[in-house]
Short mmCIF file of C-alpha atoms in Angstrom, two decimals:
data_model
loop_
_atom_site.label_atom_id
_atom_site.label_comp_id
_atom_site.label_asym_id
_atom_site.label_seq_id
_atom_site.Cartn_x
_atom_site.Cartn_y
_atom_site.Cartn_z
CA MET A 22 -5.75 -27.17 -22.90
CA VAL A 23 -3.24 -26.02 -20.26
CA ARG A 24 -0.87 -24.60 -22.86
CA LYS A 25 -3.78 -22.89 -24.61
CA TRP A 26 -4.93 -21.11 -21.43
CA ALA A 27 -1.36 -20.23 -20.48
CA GLY A 28 -0.77 -18.72 -23.92
CA ARG A 29 -3.95 -16.67 -23.71
CA ALA A 30 -3.01 -15.38 -20.25
CA VAL A 31 0.49 -14.36 -21.37
CA LEU A 32 -0.86 -12.67 -24.51
CA LEU A 33 -3.42 -10.75 -22.48
CA TYR A 34 -0.72 -9.69 -20.02
CA ILE A 35 1.59 -8.47 -22.80
CA LEU A 36 -1.27 -6.55 -24.41
CA PHE A 37 -2.15 -4.89 -21.10
CA VAL A 38 1.46 -3.90 -20.44
CA ALA A 39 1.82 -2.49 -23.97
CA VAL A 40 -1.36 -0.41 -23.61
CA MET A 41 -0.24 0.94 -20.23
CA TYR A 42 3.22 1.77 -21.61
CA TRP A 43 1.66 3.79 -24.41
CA TYR A 44 -0.77 5.49 -22.02
CA ILE A 45 1.81 6.48 -19.39
CA PHE A 46 4.59 7.65 -21.71
CA TYR A 47 2.67 8.90 -24.74
CA GLY A 48 -1.12 8.97 -24.40
CA ALA A 49 -1.81 10.70 -21.08
CA ASP A 50 -1.86 14.47 -20.69
CA THR A 51 0.30 15.49 -17.72
CA SER A 52 0.82 19.11 -18.73
CA ILE A 53 0.01 21.96 -16.37
CA PRO A 54 -3.34 23.65 -17.17
CA GLN A 55 -2.89 27.09 -18.71
CA ALA A 56 -4.69 28.79 -15.80
CA LEU A 57 -2.15 27.40 -13.29
CA ARG A 58 1.03 28.12 -15.22
CA GLY A 59 3.31 30.48 -13.36
CA THR A 60 1.50 29.89 -10.06
CA ALA A 61 2.90 28.16 -6.97
CA ALA A 62 1.36 24.90 -8.26
CA ASP A 63 3.43 25.01 -11.46
CA PRO A 64 6.55 22.88 -10.87
CA ALA A 65 8.50 25.17 -13.18
CA THR A 66 8.31 27.83 -10.44
CA PHE A 67 9.97 25.71 -7.73
CA LEU A 68 11.91 22.96 -9.53
CA ASN A 69 14.91 23.51 -11.76
CA ALA A 70 15.10 22.02 -15.26
CA ARG A 71 16.95 18.91 -14.09
CA GLU A 72 14.49 18.25 -11.26
CA LEU A 73 11.58 18.68 -13.66
CA LYS A 74 13.06 16.15 -16.05
CA LEU A 75 13.86 13.65 -13.29
CA SER A 76 10.42 13.93 -11.69
CA GLU A 77 8.69 13.15 -14.99
CA GLU A 78 11.05 10.25 -15.72
CA TYR A 79 10.94 8.69 -12.26
CA SER A 80 7.18 9.05 -11.86
CA GLY A 81 6.58 7.54 -15.29
CA LEU A 82 8.84 4.56 -14.60
CA ARG A 83 7.38 4.00 -11.14
CA ASN A 84 3.81 4.11 -12.45
CA PHE A 85 4.67 1.75 -15.30
CA LEU A 86 6.30 -0.69 -12.86
CA PHE A 87 3.08 -0.69 -10.83
CA PHE A 88 1.02 -1.63 -13.88
CA VAL A 89 3.54 -4.33 -14.81
CA SER A 90 3.72 -5.88 -11.33
CA THR A 91 0.02 -5.89 -10.45
CA PRO A 92 -1.25 -8.21 -13.22
CA TYR A 93 2.06 -10.12 -13.06
CA GLU A 94 1.09 -11.23 -9.55
CA TRP A 95 -2.31 -12.36 -10.85
CA LEU A 96 -0.57 -14.28 -13.63
CA LEU A 97 1.68 -15.94 -11.06
CA TYR A 98 -1.26 -17.27 -9.00
CA PHE A 99 -2.97 -18.47 -12.19
CA PHE A 100 0.13 -20.38 -13.33
CA VAL A 101 0.66 -21.91 -9.86
CA LEU A 102 -2.80 -23.43 -10.25
CA LEU A 103 -2.72 -24.19 -13.96
CA PHE A 104 0.61 -26.04 -13.97
CA GLY A 105 -0.18 -28.05 -10.84
CA PHE A 106 2.30 -26.40 -8.46
CA SER A 107 -0.41 -25.78 -5.89
CA LYS A 108 -1.47 -29.44 -6.01
CA ALA A 109 2.17 -30.49 -5.63
CA PHE A 110 2.61 -28.24 -2.60
CA GLU A 111 -0.51 -29.79 -1.07
CA LYS A 112 0.78 -33.35 -1.65
CA SER A 113 4.11 -32.40 -0.08
CA ALA A 114 2.35 -31.01 2.97
CA LEU A 115 0.01 -33.98 3.34
CA GLY A 116 2.90 -36.41 3.06
CA THR A 117 5.00 -34.67 5.70
CA SER A 118 2.65 -34.61 8.69
CA LYS A 119 -0.78 -35.72 9.86
CA TRP A 120 -1.28 -32.49 11.82
CA LYS A 121 -3.44 -30.04 9.88
CA VAL A 122 -1.68 -26.96 11.25
CA ILE A 123 1.72 -28.31 10.15
CA GLN A 124 0.33 -29.21 6.72
CA THR A 125 -0.91 -25.62 6.34
CA GLY A 126 2.47 -24.23 7.38
CA ILE A 127 4.38 -26.42 4.91
CA TYR A 128 2.03 -25.62 2.02
CA LEU A 129 2.14 -21.91 2.79
CA PHE A 130 5.92 -21.90 3.04
CA TRP A 131 6.30 -23.39 -0.46
CA LEU A 132 3.71 -21.02 -1.93
CA SER A 133 5.30 -18.01 -0.18
CA LEU A 134 8.80 -19.00 -1.32
CA VAL A 135 7.78 -19.47 -4.97
CA SER A 136 5.81 -16.20 -4.92
CA TYR A 137 8.71 -14.30 -3.38
CA LEU A 138 11.23 -15.64 -5.88
CA ALA A 139 8.92 -14.91 -8.82
CA LEU A 140 8.24 -11.35 -7.66
CA PHE A 141 11.81 -10.61 -6.51
CA PRO A 142 13.03 -9.29 -9.90
CA ILE A 143 10.32 -6.63 -9.93
CA SER A 144 11.07 -5.66 -6.32
CA PHE A 145 14.77 -5.43 -7.17
CA ILE A 146 14.08 -3.28 -10.24
CA GLY A 147 12.05 -0.93 -8.05
CA TYR A 148 14.90 -0.75 -5.53
CA ARG A 149 17.55 -0.10 -8.17
CA MET A 150 15.38 2.52 -9.82
CA SER A 151 14.89 4.43 -6.57
CA LYS A 152 18.64 4.22 -5.93
CA SER A 153 19.52 5.54 -9.38
CA TYR A 154 17.21 8.54 -8.90
CA HIS A 155 18.60 9.13 -5.38
CA ILE A 156 15.29 8.50 -3.61
CA SER A 157 16.63 5.46 -1.78
CA THR A 158 19.85 5.75 0.22
CA GLN A 159 19.67 2.15 1.42
CA ASN A 160 22.50 -0.25 0.62
CA PHE A 161 21.71 -3.69 -0.79
CA THR A 162 22.43 -5.52 2.49
CA SER A 163 20.01 -3.34 4.43
CA TRP A 164 17.40 -3.68 1.68
CA MET A 165 17.72 -7.47 1.68
CA LYS A 166 17.40 -7.48 5.47
CA ASP A 167 14.06 -5.67 5.14
CA GLU A 168 13.04 -8.12 2.41
CA VAL A 169 13.75 -11.10 4.69
CA ILE A 170 11.84 -9.47 7.55
CA ASP A 171 8.96 -8.81 5.15
CA PHE A 172 8.93 -12.45 4.08
CA TRP A 173 8.69 -13.83 7.60
CA VAL A 174 6.28 -11.20 8.90
CA ASN A 175 3.97 -11.84 5.93
CA PHE A 176 4.39 -15.60 6.34
CA GLY A 177 3.48 -15.41 10.03
CA MET A 178 0.42 -13.27 9.36
CA MET A 179 -0.70 -15.46 6.46
CA PHE A 180 -0.20 -18.62 8.51
CA ILE A 181 -2.65 -17.37 11.13
CA ILE A 182 -5.16 -16.11 8.56
CA VAL A 183 -5.01 -19.15 6.27
CA SER A 184 -5.18 -21.65 9.15
CA VAL A 185 -8.35 -20.04 10.49
CA LEU A 186 -9.81 -19.43 7.03
CA TYR A 187 -9.55 -23.04 5.85
CA TRP A 188 -10.73 -24.37 9.21
CA LEU A 189 -13.86 -22.24 8.71
CA MET A 190 -14.24 -23.55 5.16
CA LYS A 191 -14.16 -27.12 6.51
CA LYS A 192 -16.79 -26.27 9.12
CA SER A 193 -19.15 -24.34 6.84
CA VAL A 194 -18.79 -24.45 3.07
CA LYS A 195 -21.61 -21.92 2.57
CA LYS A 196 -21.06 -19.42 5.40
CA TRP A 197 -17.29 -19.43 5.88
CA TRP A 198 -17.01 -15.94 4.37
CA LEU A 199 -19.33 -14.49 7.04
CA TYR A 200 -17.54 -16.16 9.95
CA ALA A 201 -14.19 -15.09 8.51
CA TRP A 202 -15.39 -11.50 8.33
CA LEU A 203 -16.63 -11.58 11.93
CA LEU A 204 -13.24 -12.82 13.13
CA SER A 205 -11.44 -10.21 11.00
CA ILE A 206 -12.88 -7.41 13.13
CA PRO A 207 -11.03 -8.15 16.41
CA PHE A 208 -7.99 -9.37 14.45
CA SER A 209 -7.68 -6.09 12.50
CA LEU A 210 -8.04 -4.00 15.66
CA PHE A 211 -5.47 -6.16 17.45
CA LEU A 212 -2.98 -5.69 14.60
CA MET A 213 -3.47 -1.92 14.64
CA PHE A 214 -2.78 -1.96 18.38
CA LEU A 215 0.39 -4.04 17.95
CA GLN A 216 1.75 -2.34 14.81
CA PRO A 217 3.58 0.60 16.48
CA VAL A 218 5.21 -1.44 19.26
CA LEU A 219 5.85 -4.85 17.72
CA ILE A 220 5.98 -4.76 13.91
CA ASP A 221 7.33 -1.28 13.00
CA PRO A 222 10.44 -1.58 15.24
CA LEU A 223 11.50 -4.66 13.26
CA TYR A 224 12.37 -2.36 10.34
CA ASN A 225 13.57 0.87 11.99
CA GLU A 226 14.65 2.34 15.28
CA PHE A 227 12.13 4.61 17.02
CA TYR A 228 13.07 7.01 19.79
CA PRO A 229 11.65 10.17 21.42
CA LEU A 230 12.14 13.35 19.39
CA LYS A 231 15.55 14.80 20.23
CA ASN A 232 14.52 18.41 19.56
CA LYS A 233 12.61 19.05 22.79
CA GLU A 234 11.56 22.57 21.81
CA LEU A 235 9.95 21.23 18.65
CA GLU A 236 8.39 18.39 20.65
CA THR A 237 6.84 20.93 23.02
CA GLU A 238 5.29 22.83 20.10
CA ILE A 239 3.98 19.64 18.51
CA LEU A 240 2.49 18.45 21.79
CA ALA A 241 0.87 21.88 22.20
CA LEU A 242 -0.83 21.33 18.83
CA ALA A 243 -1.82 17.83 19.97
CA ALA A 244 -3.33 19.25 23.16
CA GLN A 245 -5.22 21.83 21.09
CA ALA A 246 -6.55 18.95 19.00
CA GLU A 247 -7.31 16.93 22.16
CA ILE A 248 -4.96 14.11 21.17
CA PRO A 249 -3.73 12.20 24.25
CA ALA A 250 -0.06 12.11 23.21
CA GLU A 251 2.80 12.38 25.70
CA HIS A 252 5.72 11.94 23.33
CA VAL A 253 6.62 12.53 19.71
CA TYR A 254 8.79 9.85 18.10
CA GLU A 255 11.32 10.15 15.33
CA VAL A 256 12.52 7.27 13.20
CA ASN A 257 15.91 6.94 11.51
CA MET A 258 14.88 6.84 7.87
CA ALA A 259 17.71 8.96 6.41
CA GLU A 260 19.86 5.83 6.08
CA LYS A 261 17.18 4.36 3.81
CA THR A 262 15.53 7.20 1.89
CA ASN A 263 15.51 10.88 0.99
CA ALA A 264 11.69 10.93 0.93
CA LEU A 265 9.71 12.75 3.62
CA ASN A 266 6.90 11.41 5.80
CA ALA A 267 5.12 11.71 9.13
CA TYR A 268 2.09 9.94 10.56
CA VAL A 269 -0.09 9.20 13.54
CA THR A 270 -0.32 5.44 14.06
CA GLY A 271 -1.89 2.93 16.40
CA ILE A 272 -5.11 3.04 18.38
CA GLY A 273 -5.92 3.54 22.03
CA SER A 274 -2.97 3.68 24.43
CA ASN A 275 -0.58 2.70 21.62
CA SER A 276 -1.27 5.82 19.52
CA ARG A 277 1.96 7.49 18.37
CA ILE A 278 2.96 10.66 16.56
CA VAL A 279 5.94 9.76 14.34
CA LEU A 280 8.31 11.93 12.29
CA TRP A 281 10.87 10.63 9.80
CA ASP A 282 14.24 12.23 10.51
CA THR A 283 14.39 13.27 6.84
CA ILE A 284 11.64 15.79 7.61
CA LEU A 285 13.66 17.16 10.50
CA ASN A 286 16.70 17.49 8.25
CA LYS A 287 15.01 19.16 5.26
CA LEU A 288 12.03 21.21 6.43
CA GLU A 289 11.69 24.41 8.43
CA GLU A 290 9.94 24.32 11.80
CA ASP A 291 6.75 25.98 10.48
CA GLU A 292 6.57 23.40 7.70
CA ILE A 293 7.00 20.56 10.20
CA LEU A 294 4.22 21.98 12.36
CA PHE A 295 1.94 22.13 9.31
CA ILE A 296 2.63 18.46 8.54
CA MET A 297 1.96 17.46 12.13
CA ALA A 298 -1.28 19.46 12.19
CA HIS A 299 -2.30 17.63 9.00
CA GLU A 300 -1.61 14.23 10.58
CA MET A 301 -3.46 15.23 13.75
CA ALA A 302 -6.49 16.12 11.66
CA HIS A 303 -6.91 12.45 10.80
CA TYR A 304 -7.25 11.73 14.53
CA VAL A 305 -9.57 14.67 15.19
CA GLU A 306 -11.90 13.87 12.30
CA LYS A 307 -11.92 10.15 13.19
CA HIS A 308 -10.46 9.18 9.82
CA ILE A 309 -8.73 6.18 11.39
CA TYR A 310 -12.04 4.77 12.63
CA ILE A 311 -13.87 5.70 9.43
CA GLY A 312 -11.11 3.89 7.57
CA ILE A 313 -11.52 0.82 9.77
CA ALA A 314 -15.29 0.83 9.19
CA GLY A 315 -14.80 1.23 5.44
CA TYR A 316 -12.19 -1.52 5.37
CA LEU A 317 -14.45 -3.90 7.26
CA GLY A 318 -17.40 -3.08 4.99
CA MET A 319 -15.32 -3.72 1.86
CA THR A 320 -13.93 -6.89 3.44
CA LEU A 321 -17.44 -8.21 4.02
CA VAL A 322 -18.44 -7.57 0.40
CA GLY A 323 -15.10 -8.87 -0.84
CA LEU A 324 -15.27 -12.15 1.08
CA TRP A 325 -18.86 -12.73 -0.08
CA LEU A 326 -17.88 -12.11 -3.72
CA THR A 327 -14.79 -14.27 -3.33
CA SER A 328 -16.92 -17.12 -2.03
CA LYS A 329 -19.32 -16.89 -4.98
CA ILE A 330 -16.55 -16.58 -7.58
CA MET A 331 -14.48 -19.42 -6.09
CA ASN A 332 -17.47 -21.76 -6.15
CA TYR A 333 -18.21 -20.85 -9.77
CA PHE A 334 -14.61 -21.27 -10.93
CA ILE A 335 -14.18 -24.62 -9.20
CA ARG A 336 -17.46 -25.94 -10.60
CA ARG A 337 -16.52 -24.89 -14.14
CA TRP A 338 -12.71 -25.13 -14.29
CA GLY A 339 -11.78 -27.05 -11.13
CA HIS A 340 -10.39 -29.98 -13.10
CA MET A 341 -8.14 -27.75 -15.21
CA LEU A 342 -6.95 -25.83 -12.14
CA LYS A 343 -6.42 -29.05 -10.15
CA ILE A 344 -8.82 -27.97 -7.38
CA HIS A 345 -11.42 -30.46 -6.19
CA SER A 346 -13.11 -28.32 -3.51
CA VAL A 347 -13.13 -24.86 -1.96
CA ASP A 348 -11.88 -26.13 1.42
CA SER A 349 -8.83 -27.80 -0.14
CA ILE A 350 -5.68 -25.85 0.73
CA SER A 351 -4.66 -26.08 -2.94
CA SER A 352 -7.40 -23.51 -3.68
CA LEU A 353 -5.45 -20.79 -1.83
CA PRO A 354 -3.87 -19.29 -4.99
CA LEU A 355 -7.38 -18.93 -6.44
CA PHE A 356 -8.49 -17.17 -3.26
CA LEU A 357 -5.47 -14.84 -3.45
CA LEU A 358 -6.02 -14.20 -7.16
CA ILE A 359 -9.68 -13.26 -6.73
CA THR A 360 -9.08 -11.04 -3.68
CA ALA A 361 -6.16 -9.28 -5.45
CA VAL A 362 -8.32 -8.51 -8.50
CA LEU A 363 -11.21 -7.31 -6.31
CA LEU A 364 -8.86 -5.10 -4.31
CA PHE A 365 -7.51 -3.58 -7.52
CA ALA A 366 -11.05 -3.03 -8.84
CA SER A 367 -12.12 -1.31 -5.62
CA SER A 368 -9.05 0.96 -5.43
CA PRO A 369 -10.65 3.90 -7.31
CA LEU A 370 -13.37 4.07 -4.64
CA SER A 371 -11.06 3.65 -1.65
CA ASN A 372 -8.58 6.15 -3.11
CA TYR A 373 -11.37 8.67 -3.73
CA VAL A 374 -12.47 8.47 -0.09
CA SER A 375 -8.86 8.76 1.06
CA ARG A 376 -8.23 11.82 -1.14
CA TYR A 377 -11.32 13.49 0.34
CA GLN A 378 -10.01 12.84 3.84
CA GLU A 379 -6.58 14.18 2.93
CA THR A 380 -8.17 17.35 1.54
CA ARG A 381 -10.06 17.77 4.83
CA ALA A 382 -6.81 17.26 6.73
CA ASP A 383 -5.04 19.92 4.65
CA ARG A 384 -7.83 22.40 5.41
CA TYR A 385 -7.74 21.56 9.12
CA ALA A 386 -3.96 22.02 9.27
CA ILE A 387 -4.15 25.46 7.67
CA GLU A 388 -6.92 26.48 10.06
CA MET A 389 -4.89 25.25 13.03
CA THR A 390 -1.56 26.82 12.04
CA GLY A 391 -2.92 29.87 10.16
CA ASP A 392 0.00 29.49 7.76
CA LYS A 393 -0.87 29.08 4.07
CA GLU A 394 2.66 29.92 2.96
CA SER A 395 4.18 27.03 4.93
CA ALA A 396 1.55 24.70 3.50
CA ILE A 397 2.57 25.63 -0.05
CA THR A 398 6.32 25.37 0.57
CA THR A 399 5.79 22.02 2.34
CA PHE A 400 3.97 20.59 -0.68
CA GLN A 401 6.68 21.92 -2.97
CA GLU A 402 9.43 20.32 -0.88
CA LEU A 403 7.55 17.02 -0.74
CA THR A 404 7.41 17.11 -4.54
CA ARG A 405 11.12 17.79 -4.81
CA ALA A 406 12.19 15.16 -2.26
CA GLY A 407 10.07 12.39 -3.78
CA LEU A 408 10.43 13.47 -7.44
CA SER A 409 6.64 13.36 -7.57
CA GLN A 410 4.68 14.11 -10.70
CA VAL A 411 2.59 17.19 -9.94
CA ASN A 412 -0.14 16.31 -12.45
CA PRO A 413 -0.13 12.51 -13.00
CA PRO A 414 -2.20 10.69 -15.65
CA LEU A 415 -5.87 10.42 -14.70
CA LEU A 416 -5.86 6.61 -14.61
CA VAL A 417 -2.80 6.64 -12.36
CA LYS A 418 -4.55 9.06 -10.02
CA TRP A 419 -7.65 6.84 -9.79
CA LEU A 420 -5.73 3.62 -9.18
CA ARG A 421 -2.69 4.80 -7.19
CA TYR A 422 -3.24 8.12 -5.48
CA SER A 423 -4.56 8.01 -1.92
CA HIS A 424 -3.68 11.74 -1.65
CA PRO A 425 -4.76 14.59 -3.92
CA THR A 426 -2.18 15.45 -6.57
CA MET A 427 0.29 18.17 -5.65
CA LEU A 428 -1.27 20.34 -8.37
CA GLU A 429 -4.60 20.09 -6.57
CA ARG A 430 -3.21 20.56 -3.09
CA ILE A 431 -1.11 23.63 -3.88
CA SER A 432 -3.69 25.32 -6.12
CA THR A 433 -6.44 24.74 -3.53
CA VAL A 434 -4.40 26.50 -0.85
CA GLU A 435 -3.21 29.27 -3.17
CA ASN A 436 -6.68 30.03 -4.56
CA ASP A 437 -8.49 29.95 -1.22
CA ASP A 438 -9.91 33.42 -0.72
CA THR A 439 -10.17 33.06 3.05
CA LYS A 440 -8.04 35.77 4.62
CA ASP A 441 -8.08 34.67 8.22
CA TYR A 442 -7.88 31.04 9.18
#
């Protein structure tokens, strides 16, 4: 029976990968609409032939890798259950200590280690691919350092979450999902508060913006937007990537305006001010808090569905999966599998909301700066630096794009008839 289910899972995975390969490289239409050819949104007007070729290649490979890795992770959790690895991890933990918290830590360490090793080849392929297309500038030692930090940060976070989650399951088999959701509210806010000052500096060095004239102009925009910022930070990303980014992070007194140094190296001042105005728009329009509310709402629904699905699976296939009850720590891979699938299924909705917010932020930035030309050249440079596909396949857009496509962003600005922002 185990071999039969394993064979079916592998066959289904191979079929999915084959379909996505055909769709991304042959089936999807990524051509520029006739009405937009020759406009500022047409990549042929701002990328040379080599850049055009590389952007199509790199985007296609990156999208395909996403559709390979996502169900591969689901397959991993399924096999950990099906072949009894989860049960073995549980026995190892139970035999090592009588303390529940230590048992949880030991089990989670083995599961995290196996998951990391199984997923490492895909992560390495992604790293090598970005290096070969000159997106990443990071050497292997630095990349591995970030990987190790990732492992332990994720382990620490999961240890806290899993310890509390399975304690709640022990206390209330029927209502654990509700209590878990209630506790997730202060925990999520606490993490957002700590992220800029505790977690982010583990990966990169942050320091006040060196260009004080530019900082003054950015802070003037922040004051106009009524953002209580006293400093603008830059982060040394040039040693890791050629991509461009900026963001406003944190909540409350830990809010920060952050610029990657790659932006400072590659963009003109007017383009930088447009990007900062865009990021400030998220603060002004309360997108951070709307995002938190949306996340908490989806978490509530997700935990409720996970509870129902876990109970059903254990009742019907618990013996095959070696799980005797929901509150057994060996059920964790099932929990992770279900939540990963639900997150993937909900991504079209969350991405749609995010794209709407990004469109609003673009509009706000143009109104604040009064500079449509800088908006267009910024989008064009972002495309060039990241070798982004201007018009990606529709399915890729639904499942991956939290921002509007560059075709949409540039054409929206170019076709806006408003004369005076």
